[in-house]
mmCIF file of C-alpha atoms in Angstrom:
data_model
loop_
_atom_site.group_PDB
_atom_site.id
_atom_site.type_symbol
_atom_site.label_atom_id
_atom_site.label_comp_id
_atom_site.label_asym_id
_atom_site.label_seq_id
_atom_site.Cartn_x
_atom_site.Cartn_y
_atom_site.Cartn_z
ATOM 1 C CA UNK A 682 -26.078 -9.634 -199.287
ATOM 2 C CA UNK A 683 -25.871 -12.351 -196.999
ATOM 3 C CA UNK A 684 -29.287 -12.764 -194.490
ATOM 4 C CA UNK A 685 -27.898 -12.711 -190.809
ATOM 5 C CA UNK A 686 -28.678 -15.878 -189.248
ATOM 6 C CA UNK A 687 -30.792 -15.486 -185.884
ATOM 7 C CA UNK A 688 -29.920 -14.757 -182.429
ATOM 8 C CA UNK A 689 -29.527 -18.818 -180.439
ATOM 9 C CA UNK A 690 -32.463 -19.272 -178.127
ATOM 10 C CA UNK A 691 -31.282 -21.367 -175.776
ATOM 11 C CA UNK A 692 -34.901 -22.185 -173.933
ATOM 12 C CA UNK A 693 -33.745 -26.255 -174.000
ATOM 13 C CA UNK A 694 -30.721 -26.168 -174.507
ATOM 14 C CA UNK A 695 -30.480 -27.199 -170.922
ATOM 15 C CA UNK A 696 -31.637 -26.534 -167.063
ATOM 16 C CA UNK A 697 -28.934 -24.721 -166.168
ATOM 17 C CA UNK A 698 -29.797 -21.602 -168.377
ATOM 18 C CA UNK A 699 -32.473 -20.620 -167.007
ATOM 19 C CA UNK A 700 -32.231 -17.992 -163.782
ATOM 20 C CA UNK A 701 -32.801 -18.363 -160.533
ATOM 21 C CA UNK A 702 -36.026 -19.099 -159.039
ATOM 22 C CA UNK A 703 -37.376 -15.843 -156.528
ATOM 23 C CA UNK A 704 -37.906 -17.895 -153.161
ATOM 24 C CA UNK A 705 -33.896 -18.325 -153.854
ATOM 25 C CA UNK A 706 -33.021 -14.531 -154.489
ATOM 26 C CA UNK A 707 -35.504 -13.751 -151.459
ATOM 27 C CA UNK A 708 -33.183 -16.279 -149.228
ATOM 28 C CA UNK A 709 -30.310 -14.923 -150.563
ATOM 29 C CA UNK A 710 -30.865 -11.482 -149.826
ATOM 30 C CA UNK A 711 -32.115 -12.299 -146.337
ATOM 31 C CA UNK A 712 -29.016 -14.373 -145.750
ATOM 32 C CA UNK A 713 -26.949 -10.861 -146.827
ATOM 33 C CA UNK A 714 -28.513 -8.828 -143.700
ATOM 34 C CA UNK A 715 -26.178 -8.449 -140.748
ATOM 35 C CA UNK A 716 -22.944 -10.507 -139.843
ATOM 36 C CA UNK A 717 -22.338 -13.922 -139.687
ATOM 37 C CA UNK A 718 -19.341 -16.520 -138.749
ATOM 38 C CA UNK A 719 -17.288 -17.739 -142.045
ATOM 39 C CA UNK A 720 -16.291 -21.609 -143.234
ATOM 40 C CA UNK A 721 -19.863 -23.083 -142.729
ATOM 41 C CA UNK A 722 -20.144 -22.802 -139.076
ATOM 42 C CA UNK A 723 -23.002 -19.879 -139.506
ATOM 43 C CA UNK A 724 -26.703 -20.233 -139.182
ATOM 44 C CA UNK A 725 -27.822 -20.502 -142.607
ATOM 45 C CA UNK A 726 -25.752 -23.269 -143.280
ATOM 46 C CA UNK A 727 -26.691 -24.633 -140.014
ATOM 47 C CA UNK A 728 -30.910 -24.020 -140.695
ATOM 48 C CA UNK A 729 -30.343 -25.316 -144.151
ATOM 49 C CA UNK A 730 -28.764 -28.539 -143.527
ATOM 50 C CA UNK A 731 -31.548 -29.004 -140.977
ATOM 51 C CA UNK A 732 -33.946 -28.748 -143.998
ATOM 52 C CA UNK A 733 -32.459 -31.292 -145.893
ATOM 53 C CA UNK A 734 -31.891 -33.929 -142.690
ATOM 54 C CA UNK A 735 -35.591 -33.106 -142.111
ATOM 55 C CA UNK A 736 -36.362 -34.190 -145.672
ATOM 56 C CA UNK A 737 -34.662 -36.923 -145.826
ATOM 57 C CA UNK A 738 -35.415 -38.474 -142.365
ATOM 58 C CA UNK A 739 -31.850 -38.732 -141.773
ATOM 59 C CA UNK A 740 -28.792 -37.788 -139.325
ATOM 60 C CA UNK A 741 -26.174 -36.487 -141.724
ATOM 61 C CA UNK A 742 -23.784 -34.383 -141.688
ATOM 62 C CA UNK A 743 -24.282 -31.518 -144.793
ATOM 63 C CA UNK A 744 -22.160 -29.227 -146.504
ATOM 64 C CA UNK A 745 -22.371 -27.302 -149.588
ATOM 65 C CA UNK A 746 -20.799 -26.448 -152.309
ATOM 66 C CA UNK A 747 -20.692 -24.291 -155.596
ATOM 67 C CA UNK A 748 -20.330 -27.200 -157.949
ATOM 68 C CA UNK A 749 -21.710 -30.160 -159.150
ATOM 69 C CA UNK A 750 -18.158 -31.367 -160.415
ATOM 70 C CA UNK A 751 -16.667 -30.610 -157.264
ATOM 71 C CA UNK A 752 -19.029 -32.549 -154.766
ATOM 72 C CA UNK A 753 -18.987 -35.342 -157.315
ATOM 73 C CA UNK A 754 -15.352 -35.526 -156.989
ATOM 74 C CA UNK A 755 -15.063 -34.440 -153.560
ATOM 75 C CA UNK A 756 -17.623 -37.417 -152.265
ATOM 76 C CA UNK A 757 -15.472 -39.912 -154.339
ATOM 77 C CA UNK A 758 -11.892 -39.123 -152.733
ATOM 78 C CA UNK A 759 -14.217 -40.362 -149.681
ATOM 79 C CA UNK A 760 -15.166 -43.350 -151.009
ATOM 80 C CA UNK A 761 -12.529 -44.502 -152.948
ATOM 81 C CA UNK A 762 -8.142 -44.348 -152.607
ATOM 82 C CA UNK A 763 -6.043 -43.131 -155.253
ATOM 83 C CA UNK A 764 -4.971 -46.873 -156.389
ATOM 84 C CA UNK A 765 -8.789 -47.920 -156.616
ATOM 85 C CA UNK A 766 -12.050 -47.004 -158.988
ATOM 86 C CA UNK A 767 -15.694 -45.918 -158.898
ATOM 87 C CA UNK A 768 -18.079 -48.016 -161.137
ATOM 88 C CA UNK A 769 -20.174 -45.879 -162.827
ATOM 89 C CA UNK A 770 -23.007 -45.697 -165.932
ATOM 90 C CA UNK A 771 -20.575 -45.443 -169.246
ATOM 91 C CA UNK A 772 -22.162 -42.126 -169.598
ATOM 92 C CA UNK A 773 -22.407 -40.997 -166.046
ATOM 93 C CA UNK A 774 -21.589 -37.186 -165.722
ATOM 94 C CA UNK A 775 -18.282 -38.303 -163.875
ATOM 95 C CA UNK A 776 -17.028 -40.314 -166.796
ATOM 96 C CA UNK A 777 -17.916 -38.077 -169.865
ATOM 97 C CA UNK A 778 -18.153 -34.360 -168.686
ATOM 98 C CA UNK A 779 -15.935 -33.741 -165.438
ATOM 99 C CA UNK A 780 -12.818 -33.658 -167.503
ATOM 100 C CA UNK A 781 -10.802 -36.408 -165.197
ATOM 101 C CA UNK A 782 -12.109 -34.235 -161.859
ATOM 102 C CA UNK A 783 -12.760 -37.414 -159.974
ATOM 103 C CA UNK A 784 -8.932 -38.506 -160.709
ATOM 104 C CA UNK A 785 -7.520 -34.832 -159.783
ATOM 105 C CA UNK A 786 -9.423 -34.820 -156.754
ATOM 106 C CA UNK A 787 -8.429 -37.659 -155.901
ATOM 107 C CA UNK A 788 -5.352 -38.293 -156.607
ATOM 108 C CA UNK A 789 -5.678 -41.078 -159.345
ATOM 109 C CA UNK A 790 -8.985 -42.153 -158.103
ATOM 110 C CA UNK A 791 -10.366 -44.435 -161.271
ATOM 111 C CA UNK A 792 -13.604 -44.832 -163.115
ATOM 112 C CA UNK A 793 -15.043 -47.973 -164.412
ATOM 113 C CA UNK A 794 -17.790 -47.469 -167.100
ATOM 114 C CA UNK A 795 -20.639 -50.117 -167.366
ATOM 115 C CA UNK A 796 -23.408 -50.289 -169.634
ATOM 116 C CA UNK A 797 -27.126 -49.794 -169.570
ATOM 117 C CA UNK A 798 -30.274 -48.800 -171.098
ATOM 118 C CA UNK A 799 -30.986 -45.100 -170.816
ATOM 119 C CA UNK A 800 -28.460 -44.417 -168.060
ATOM 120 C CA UNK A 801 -29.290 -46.865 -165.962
ATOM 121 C CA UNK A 802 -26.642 -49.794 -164.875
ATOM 122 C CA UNK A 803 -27.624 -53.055 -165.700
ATOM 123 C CA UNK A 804 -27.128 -55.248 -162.657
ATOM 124 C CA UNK A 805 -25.019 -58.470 -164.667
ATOM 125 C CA UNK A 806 -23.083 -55.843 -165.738
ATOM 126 C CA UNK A 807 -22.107 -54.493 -162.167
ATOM 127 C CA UNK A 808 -22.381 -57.893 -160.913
ATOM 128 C CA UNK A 809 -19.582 -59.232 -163.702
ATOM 129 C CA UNK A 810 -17.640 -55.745 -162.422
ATOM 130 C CA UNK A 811 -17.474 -56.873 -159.114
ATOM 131 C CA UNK A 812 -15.983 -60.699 -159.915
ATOM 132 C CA UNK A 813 -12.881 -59.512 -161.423
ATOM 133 C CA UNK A 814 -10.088 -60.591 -159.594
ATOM 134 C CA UNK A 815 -7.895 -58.096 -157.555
ATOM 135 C CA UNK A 816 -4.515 -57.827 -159.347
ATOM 136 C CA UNK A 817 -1.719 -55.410 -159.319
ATOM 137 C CA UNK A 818 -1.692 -53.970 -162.463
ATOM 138 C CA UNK A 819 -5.488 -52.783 -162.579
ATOM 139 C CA UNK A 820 -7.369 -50.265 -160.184
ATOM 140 C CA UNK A 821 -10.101 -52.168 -158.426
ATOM 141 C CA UNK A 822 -13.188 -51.159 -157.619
ATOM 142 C CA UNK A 823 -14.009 -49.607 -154.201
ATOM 143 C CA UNK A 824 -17.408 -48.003 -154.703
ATOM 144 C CA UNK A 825 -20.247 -47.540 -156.938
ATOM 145 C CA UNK A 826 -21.509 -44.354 -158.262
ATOM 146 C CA UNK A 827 -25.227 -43.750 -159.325
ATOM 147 C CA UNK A 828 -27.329 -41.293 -160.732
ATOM 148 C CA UNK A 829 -31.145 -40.450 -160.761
ATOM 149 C CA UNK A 830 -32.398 -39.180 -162.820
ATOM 150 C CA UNK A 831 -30.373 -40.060 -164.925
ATOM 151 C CA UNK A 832 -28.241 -38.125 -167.734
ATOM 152 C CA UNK A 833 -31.001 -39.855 -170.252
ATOM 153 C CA UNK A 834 -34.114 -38.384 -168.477
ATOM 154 C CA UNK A 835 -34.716 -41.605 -167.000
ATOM 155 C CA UNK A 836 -35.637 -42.540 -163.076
ATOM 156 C CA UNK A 837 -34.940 -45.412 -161.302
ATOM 157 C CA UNK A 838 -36.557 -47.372 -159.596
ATOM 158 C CA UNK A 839 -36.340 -47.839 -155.944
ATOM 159 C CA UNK A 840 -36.037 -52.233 -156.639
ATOM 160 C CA UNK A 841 -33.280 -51.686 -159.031
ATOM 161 C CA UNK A 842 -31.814 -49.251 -156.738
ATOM 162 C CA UNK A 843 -31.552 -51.425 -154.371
ATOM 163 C CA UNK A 844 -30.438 -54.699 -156.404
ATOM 164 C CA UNK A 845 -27.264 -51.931 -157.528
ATOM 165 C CA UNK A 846 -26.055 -51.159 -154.405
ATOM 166 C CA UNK A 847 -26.662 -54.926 -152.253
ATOM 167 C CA UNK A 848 -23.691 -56.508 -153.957
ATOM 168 C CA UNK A 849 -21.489 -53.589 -153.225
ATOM 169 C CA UNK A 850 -22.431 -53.118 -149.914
ATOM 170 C CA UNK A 851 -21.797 -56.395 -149.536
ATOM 171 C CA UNK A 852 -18.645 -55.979 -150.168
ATOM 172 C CA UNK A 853 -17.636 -53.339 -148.269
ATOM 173 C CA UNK A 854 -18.056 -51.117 -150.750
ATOM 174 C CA UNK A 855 -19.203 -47.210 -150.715
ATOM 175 C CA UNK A 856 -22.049 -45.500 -152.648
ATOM 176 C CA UNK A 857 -22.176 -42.112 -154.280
ATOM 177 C CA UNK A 858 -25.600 -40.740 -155.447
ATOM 178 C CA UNK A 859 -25.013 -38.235 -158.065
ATOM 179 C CA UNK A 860 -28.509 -36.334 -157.507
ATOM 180 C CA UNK A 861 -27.905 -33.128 -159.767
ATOM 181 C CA UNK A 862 -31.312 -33.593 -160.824
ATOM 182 C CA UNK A 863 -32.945 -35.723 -158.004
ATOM 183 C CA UNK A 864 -35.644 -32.779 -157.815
ATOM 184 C CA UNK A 865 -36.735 -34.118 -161.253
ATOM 185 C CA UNK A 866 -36.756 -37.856 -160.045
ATOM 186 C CA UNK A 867 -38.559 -36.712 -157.186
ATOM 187 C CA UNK A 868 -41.506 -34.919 -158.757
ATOM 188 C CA UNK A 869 -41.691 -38.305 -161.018
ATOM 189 C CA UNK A 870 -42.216 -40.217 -158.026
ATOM 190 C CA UNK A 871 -38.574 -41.515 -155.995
ATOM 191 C CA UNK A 872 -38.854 -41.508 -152.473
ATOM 192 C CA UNK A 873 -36.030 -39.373 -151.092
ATOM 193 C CA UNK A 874 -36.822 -40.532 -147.800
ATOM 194 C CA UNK A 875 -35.306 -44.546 -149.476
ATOM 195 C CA UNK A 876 -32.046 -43.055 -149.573
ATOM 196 C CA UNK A 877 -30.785 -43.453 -146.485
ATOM 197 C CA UNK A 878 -32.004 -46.817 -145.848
ATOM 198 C CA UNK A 879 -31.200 -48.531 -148.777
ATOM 199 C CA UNK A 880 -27.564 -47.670 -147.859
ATOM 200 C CA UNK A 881 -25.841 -44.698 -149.993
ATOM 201 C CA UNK A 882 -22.809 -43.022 -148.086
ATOM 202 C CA UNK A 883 -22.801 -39.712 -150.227
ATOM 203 C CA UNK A 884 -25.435 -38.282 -151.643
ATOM 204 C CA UNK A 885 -25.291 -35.038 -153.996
ATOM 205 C CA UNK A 886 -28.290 -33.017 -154.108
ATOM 206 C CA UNK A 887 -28.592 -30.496 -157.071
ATOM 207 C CA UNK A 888 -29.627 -26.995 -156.618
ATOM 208 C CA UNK A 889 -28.191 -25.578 -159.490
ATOM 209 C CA UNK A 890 -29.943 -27.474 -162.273
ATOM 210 C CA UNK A 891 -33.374 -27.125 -159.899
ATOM 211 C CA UNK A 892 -33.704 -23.092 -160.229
ATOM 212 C CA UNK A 893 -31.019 -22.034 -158.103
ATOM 213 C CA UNK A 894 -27.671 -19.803 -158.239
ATOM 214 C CA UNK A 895 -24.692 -22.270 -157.866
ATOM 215 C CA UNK A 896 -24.799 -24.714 -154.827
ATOM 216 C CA UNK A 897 -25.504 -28.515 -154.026
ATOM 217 C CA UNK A 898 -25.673 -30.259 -151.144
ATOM 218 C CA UNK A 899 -23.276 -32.812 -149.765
ATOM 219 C CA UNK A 900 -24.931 -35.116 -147.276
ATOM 220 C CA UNK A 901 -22.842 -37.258 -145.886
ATOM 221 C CA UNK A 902 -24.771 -40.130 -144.723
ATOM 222 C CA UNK A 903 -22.326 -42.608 -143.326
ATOM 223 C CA UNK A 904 -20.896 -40.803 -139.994
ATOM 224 C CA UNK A 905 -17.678 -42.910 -140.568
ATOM 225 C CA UNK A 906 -17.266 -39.975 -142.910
ATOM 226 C CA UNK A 907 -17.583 -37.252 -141.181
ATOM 227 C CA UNK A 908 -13.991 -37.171 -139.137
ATOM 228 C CA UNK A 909 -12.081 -34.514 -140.278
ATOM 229 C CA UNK A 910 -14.498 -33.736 -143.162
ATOM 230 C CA UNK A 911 -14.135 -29.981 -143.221
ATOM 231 C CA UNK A 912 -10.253 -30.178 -143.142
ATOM 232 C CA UNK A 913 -10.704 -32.178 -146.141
ATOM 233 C CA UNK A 914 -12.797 -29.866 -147.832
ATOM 234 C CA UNK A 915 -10.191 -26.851 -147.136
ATOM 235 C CA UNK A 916 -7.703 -28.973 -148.466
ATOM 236 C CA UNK A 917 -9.732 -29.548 -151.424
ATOM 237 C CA UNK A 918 -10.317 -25.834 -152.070
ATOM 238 C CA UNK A 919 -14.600 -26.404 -151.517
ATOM 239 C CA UNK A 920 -14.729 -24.901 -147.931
ATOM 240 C CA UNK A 921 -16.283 -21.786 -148.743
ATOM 241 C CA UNK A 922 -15.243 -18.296 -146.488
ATOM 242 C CA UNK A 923 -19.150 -16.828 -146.860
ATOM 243 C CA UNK A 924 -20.715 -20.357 -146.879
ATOM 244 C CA UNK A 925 -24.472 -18.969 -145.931
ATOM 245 C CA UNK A 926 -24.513 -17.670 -149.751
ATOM 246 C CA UNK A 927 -24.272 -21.561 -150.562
ATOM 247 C CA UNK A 928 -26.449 -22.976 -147.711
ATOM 248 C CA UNK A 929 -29.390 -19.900 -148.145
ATOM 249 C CA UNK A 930 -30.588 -21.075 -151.580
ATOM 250 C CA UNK A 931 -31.804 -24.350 -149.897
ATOM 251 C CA UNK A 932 -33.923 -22.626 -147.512
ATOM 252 C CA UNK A 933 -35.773 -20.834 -150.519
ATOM 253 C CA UNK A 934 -35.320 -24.235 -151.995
ATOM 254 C CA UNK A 935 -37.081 -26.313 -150.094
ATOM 255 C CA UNK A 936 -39.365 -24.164 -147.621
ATOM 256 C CA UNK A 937 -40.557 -25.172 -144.241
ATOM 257 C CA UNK A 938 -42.950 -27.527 -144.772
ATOM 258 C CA UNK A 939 -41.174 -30.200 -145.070
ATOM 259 C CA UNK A 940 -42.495 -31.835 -148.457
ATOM 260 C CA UNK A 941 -39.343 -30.396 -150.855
ATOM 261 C CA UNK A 942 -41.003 -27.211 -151.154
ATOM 262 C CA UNK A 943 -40.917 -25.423 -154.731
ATOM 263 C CA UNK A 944 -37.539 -27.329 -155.367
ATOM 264 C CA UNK A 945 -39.932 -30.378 -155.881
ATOM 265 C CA UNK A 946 -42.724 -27.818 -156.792
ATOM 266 C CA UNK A 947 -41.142 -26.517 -160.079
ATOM 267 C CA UNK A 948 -39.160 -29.803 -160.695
ATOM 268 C CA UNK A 949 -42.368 -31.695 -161.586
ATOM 269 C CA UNK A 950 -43.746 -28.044 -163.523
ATOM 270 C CA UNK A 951 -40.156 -28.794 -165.644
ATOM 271 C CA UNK A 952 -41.370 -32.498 -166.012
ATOM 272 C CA UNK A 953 -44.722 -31.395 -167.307
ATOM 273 C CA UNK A 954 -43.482 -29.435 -169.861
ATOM 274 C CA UNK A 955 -41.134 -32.378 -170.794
ATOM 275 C CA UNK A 956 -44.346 -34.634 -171.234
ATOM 276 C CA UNK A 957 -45.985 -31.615 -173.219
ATOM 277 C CA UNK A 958 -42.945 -31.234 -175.474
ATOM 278 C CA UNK A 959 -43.123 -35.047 -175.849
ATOM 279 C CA UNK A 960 -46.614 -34.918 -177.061
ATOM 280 C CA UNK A 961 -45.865 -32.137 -179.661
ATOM 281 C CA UNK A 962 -42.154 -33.884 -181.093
ATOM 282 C CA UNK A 963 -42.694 -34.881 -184.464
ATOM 283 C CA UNK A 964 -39.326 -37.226 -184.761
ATOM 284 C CA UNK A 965 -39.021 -40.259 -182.817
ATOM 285 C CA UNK A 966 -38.056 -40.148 -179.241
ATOM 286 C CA UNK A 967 -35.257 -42.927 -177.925
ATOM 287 C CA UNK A 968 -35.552 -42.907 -174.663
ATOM 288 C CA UNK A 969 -38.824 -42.947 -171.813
ATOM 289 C CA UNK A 970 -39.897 -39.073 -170.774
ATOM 290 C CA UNK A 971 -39.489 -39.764 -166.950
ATOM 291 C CA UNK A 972 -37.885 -36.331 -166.266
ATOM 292 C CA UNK A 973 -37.082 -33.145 -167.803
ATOM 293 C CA UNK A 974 -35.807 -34.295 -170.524
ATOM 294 C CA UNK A 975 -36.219 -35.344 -174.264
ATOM 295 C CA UNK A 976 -33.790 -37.355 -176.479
ATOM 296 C CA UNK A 977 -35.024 -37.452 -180.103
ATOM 297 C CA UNK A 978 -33.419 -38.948 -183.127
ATOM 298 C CA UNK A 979 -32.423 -36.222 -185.735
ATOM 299 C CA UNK A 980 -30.550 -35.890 -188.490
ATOM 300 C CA UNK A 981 -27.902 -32.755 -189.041
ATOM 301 C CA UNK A 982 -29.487 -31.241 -191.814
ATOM 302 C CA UNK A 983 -33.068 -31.500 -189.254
ATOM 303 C CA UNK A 984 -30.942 -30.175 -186.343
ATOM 304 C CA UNK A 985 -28.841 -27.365 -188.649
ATOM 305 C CA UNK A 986 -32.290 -26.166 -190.082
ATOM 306 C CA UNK A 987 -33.594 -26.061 -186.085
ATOM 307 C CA UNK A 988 -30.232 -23.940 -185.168
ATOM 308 C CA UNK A 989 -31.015 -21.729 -188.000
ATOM 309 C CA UNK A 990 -34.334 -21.197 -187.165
ATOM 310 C CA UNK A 991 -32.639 -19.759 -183.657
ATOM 311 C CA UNK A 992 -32.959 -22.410 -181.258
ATOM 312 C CA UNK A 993 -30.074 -24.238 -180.137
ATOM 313 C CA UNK A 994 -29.935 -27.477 -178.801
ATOM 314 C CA UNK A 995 -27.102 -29.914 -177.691
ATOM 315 C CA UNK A 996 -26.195 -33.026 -180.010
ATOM 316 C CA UNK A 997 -26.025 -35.634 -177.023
ATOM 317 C CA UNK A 998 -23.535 -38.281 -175.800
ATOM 318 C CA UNK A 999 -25.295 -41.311 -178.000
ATOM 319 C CA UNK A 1000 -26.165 -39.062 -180.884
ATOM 320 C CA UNK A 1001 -29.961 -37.712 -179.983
ATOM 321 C CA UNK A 1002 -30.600 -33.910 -180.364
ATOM 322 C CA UNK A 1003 -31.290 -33.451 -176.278
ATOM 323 C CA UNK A 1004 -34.285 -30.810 -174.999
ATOM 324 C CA UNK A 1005 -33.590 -29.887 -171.849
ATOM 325 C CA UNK A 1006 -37.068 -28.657 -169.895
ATOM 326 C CA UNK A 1007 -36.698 -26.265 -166.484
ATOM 327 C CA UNK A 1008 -39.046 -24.474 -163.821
ATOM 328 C CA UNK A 1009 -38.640 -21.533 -165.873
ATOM 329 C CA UNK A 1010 -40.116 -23.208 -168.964
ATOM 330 C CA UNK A 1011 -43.891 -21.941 -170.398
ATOM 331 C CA UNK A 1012 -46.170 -23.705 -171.957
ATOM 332 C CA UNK A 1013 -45.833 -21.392 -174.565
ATOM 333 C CA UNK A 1014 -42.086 -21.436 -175.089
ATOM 334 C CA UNK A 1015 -42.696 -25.469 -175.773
ATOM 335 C CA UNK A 1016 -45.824 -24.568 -177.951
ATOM 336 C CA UNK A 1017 -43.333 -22.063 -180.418
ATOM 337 C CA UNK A 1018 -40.742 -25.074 -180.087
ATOM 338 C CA UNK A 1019 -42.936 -27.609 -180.614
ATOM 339 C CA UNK A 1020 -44.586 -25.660 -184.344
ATOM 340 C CA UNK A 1021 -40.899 -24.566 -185.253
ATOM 341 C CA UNK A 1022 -39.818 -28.187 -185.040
ATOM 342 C CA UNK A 1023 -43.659 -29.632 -186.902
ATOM 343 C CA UNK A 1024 -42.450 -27.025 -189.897
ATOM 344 C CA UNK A 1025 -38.845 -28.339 -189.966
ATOM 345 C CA UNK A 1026 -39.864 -32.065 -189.944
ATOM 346 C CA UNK A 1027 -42.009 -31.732 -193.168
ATOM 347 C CA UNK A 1028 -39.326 -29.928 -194.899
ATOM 348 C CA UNK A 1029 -36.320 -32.204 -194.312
ATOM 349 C CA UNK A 1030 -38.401 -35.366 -195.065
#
């Protein structure tokens, strides 16, 4: 008689399994009441984009969508033609798990991967990127893509933000943000307010991974952008018919006081428990705990013995067992984690 192996927890497996928070199901049902006018051009949508202007000190133009994938690709077909390429981090989210979006999107829109140190772009490296010659038989570059924090954990900083995106502005050059988990780099201590100034074009924030149902943000920061932007998101298929079930998560999001509400709020509880989960990890951790996240080197037979204790975890892009962290985490979920993996790494040693 075989022993039945136990039901996968999937507590870390990443942010995105976790429900949604209840300021967003109270905004949501609010936004149900009554009637209201389709494609975006409601009041929600309209309240909510003032939100995230407001946050960001910024005149932008916002839209939303129910995708990270899609506004990642959707921003780039703004930035870039179908004969060019996006430089990105080798392992941005755009080059290793969009499955060629960016390119469908747009047409045969490119992506250049460059390296880096825990997902962030080393500036020779962009800078060496950005000498090669135009030629005809290679897509150059026409923008630069980012992301913070990053798919390591890591943040950057607002100095080698800037040092990124100088050269390509300089150049003529647009910049994406990928922010699916800018509430994270915000609770560890990015100024969202930077953004604007320091010249990104399209900026993605993530509701989705932060605690709510599906929906980011788009803002458009560059108004040379915003002709003709919501034909161009119907012809994209992202220009939603009941938009204020997008746009109403933000304002349970972000509240009204103006200081990222619980979508910063519960962002820095998920980076807490990352730190706590750090402090309890008995195998050796690769990369800086500056988000929700924690990359640890360990083995298969450590991370097979983990899976059959019932937790599952993802094996990650440079081979480090990932531990995703999210508002809904407990201190006491990471306390059961953290003896279940102190058992397992005296047994495999």
């Amino acid at each position: 008689m075989t022993t039945a192996r136990p039901t996968a927890r999937y507590d870390f497996a990443s942010d995105n399994v976790a429900g949604a928070m209840p300021e967003v199901m109270g905004a949501l049902v609010a936004a149900n009441a009554g009637t209201a006018s389709g494609y975006g051009t409601d009041h929600v949508s309209a309240a909510a984009a003032d939100r995230i202007r407001a946050l960001l000190n910024a005149d932008a133009a916002v839209r939303f969508t129910a995708s990270g994938t899609a506004a990642n690709a959707f921003a780039l077909t703004v930035l870039a033609q179908p004969h060019e390429a996006v430089l990105a981090h080798e392992h941005a989210h755009i080059c290793t798990d969009e499955t060629g979006a960016p390119g469908f999107f747009g047409q045969g829109v490119g992506l250049i991967g460059l390296p880096g140190a825990s997902g962030k772009i080393e500036v020779p490296a962009l800078e060496a990127a950005l000498s090669e010659p135009d030629v005809s038989y290679r897509q150059p570059a026409a923008a630069l893509s980012l992301t913070t924090a990053t798919e390591y954990g890591t943040v950057y900083d607002e100095a080698h933000l800037r040092a990124l995106i100088a050269p390509v502005k300089a150049r003529g050059y647009g910049v994406h943000l990928d922010g699916a988990r800018l509430a994270n780099a915000v609770a560890s201590g990015f100024d969202l307010k930077s953004v604007a100034k320091m010249g990104v074009d399209i900026l993605v924030m993530g509701g989705t991974k932060a605690g709510s149902t599906p929906t980011e943000a788009v803002v458009f920061l560059n108004p040379d952008h915003a002709r003709r932007l919501d034909a161009r998101l119907k012809h994209a298929g992202q220009l939603v018919s009941k938009g204020r079930f997008l746009a109403a998560p933000w304002l349970g999001l972000l509240g009204e006081a103006n200081d990222g509400g619980p979508w910063a709020a519960r962002a820095a509880h998920a980076n807490a428990m990352a730190r706590k989960l750090a402090a309890l990890m008995p195998f050796p951790i690769r990369h800086p705990v500056e988000a929700n996240g924690v990359f640890v080197d360990m083995d298969e037979p450590a991370l097979e013995r983990l899976r059959g204790e019932g937790w599952f975890v993802y094996r990650f892009l440079d081979g480090t067992a990932r531990f995703m962290c999210s508002w809904a985490t407990t201190p006491e979920m990471v306390e059961d984690l953290g003896m279940a993996l102190a058992r397992i790494a005296v047994d495999t040693r």
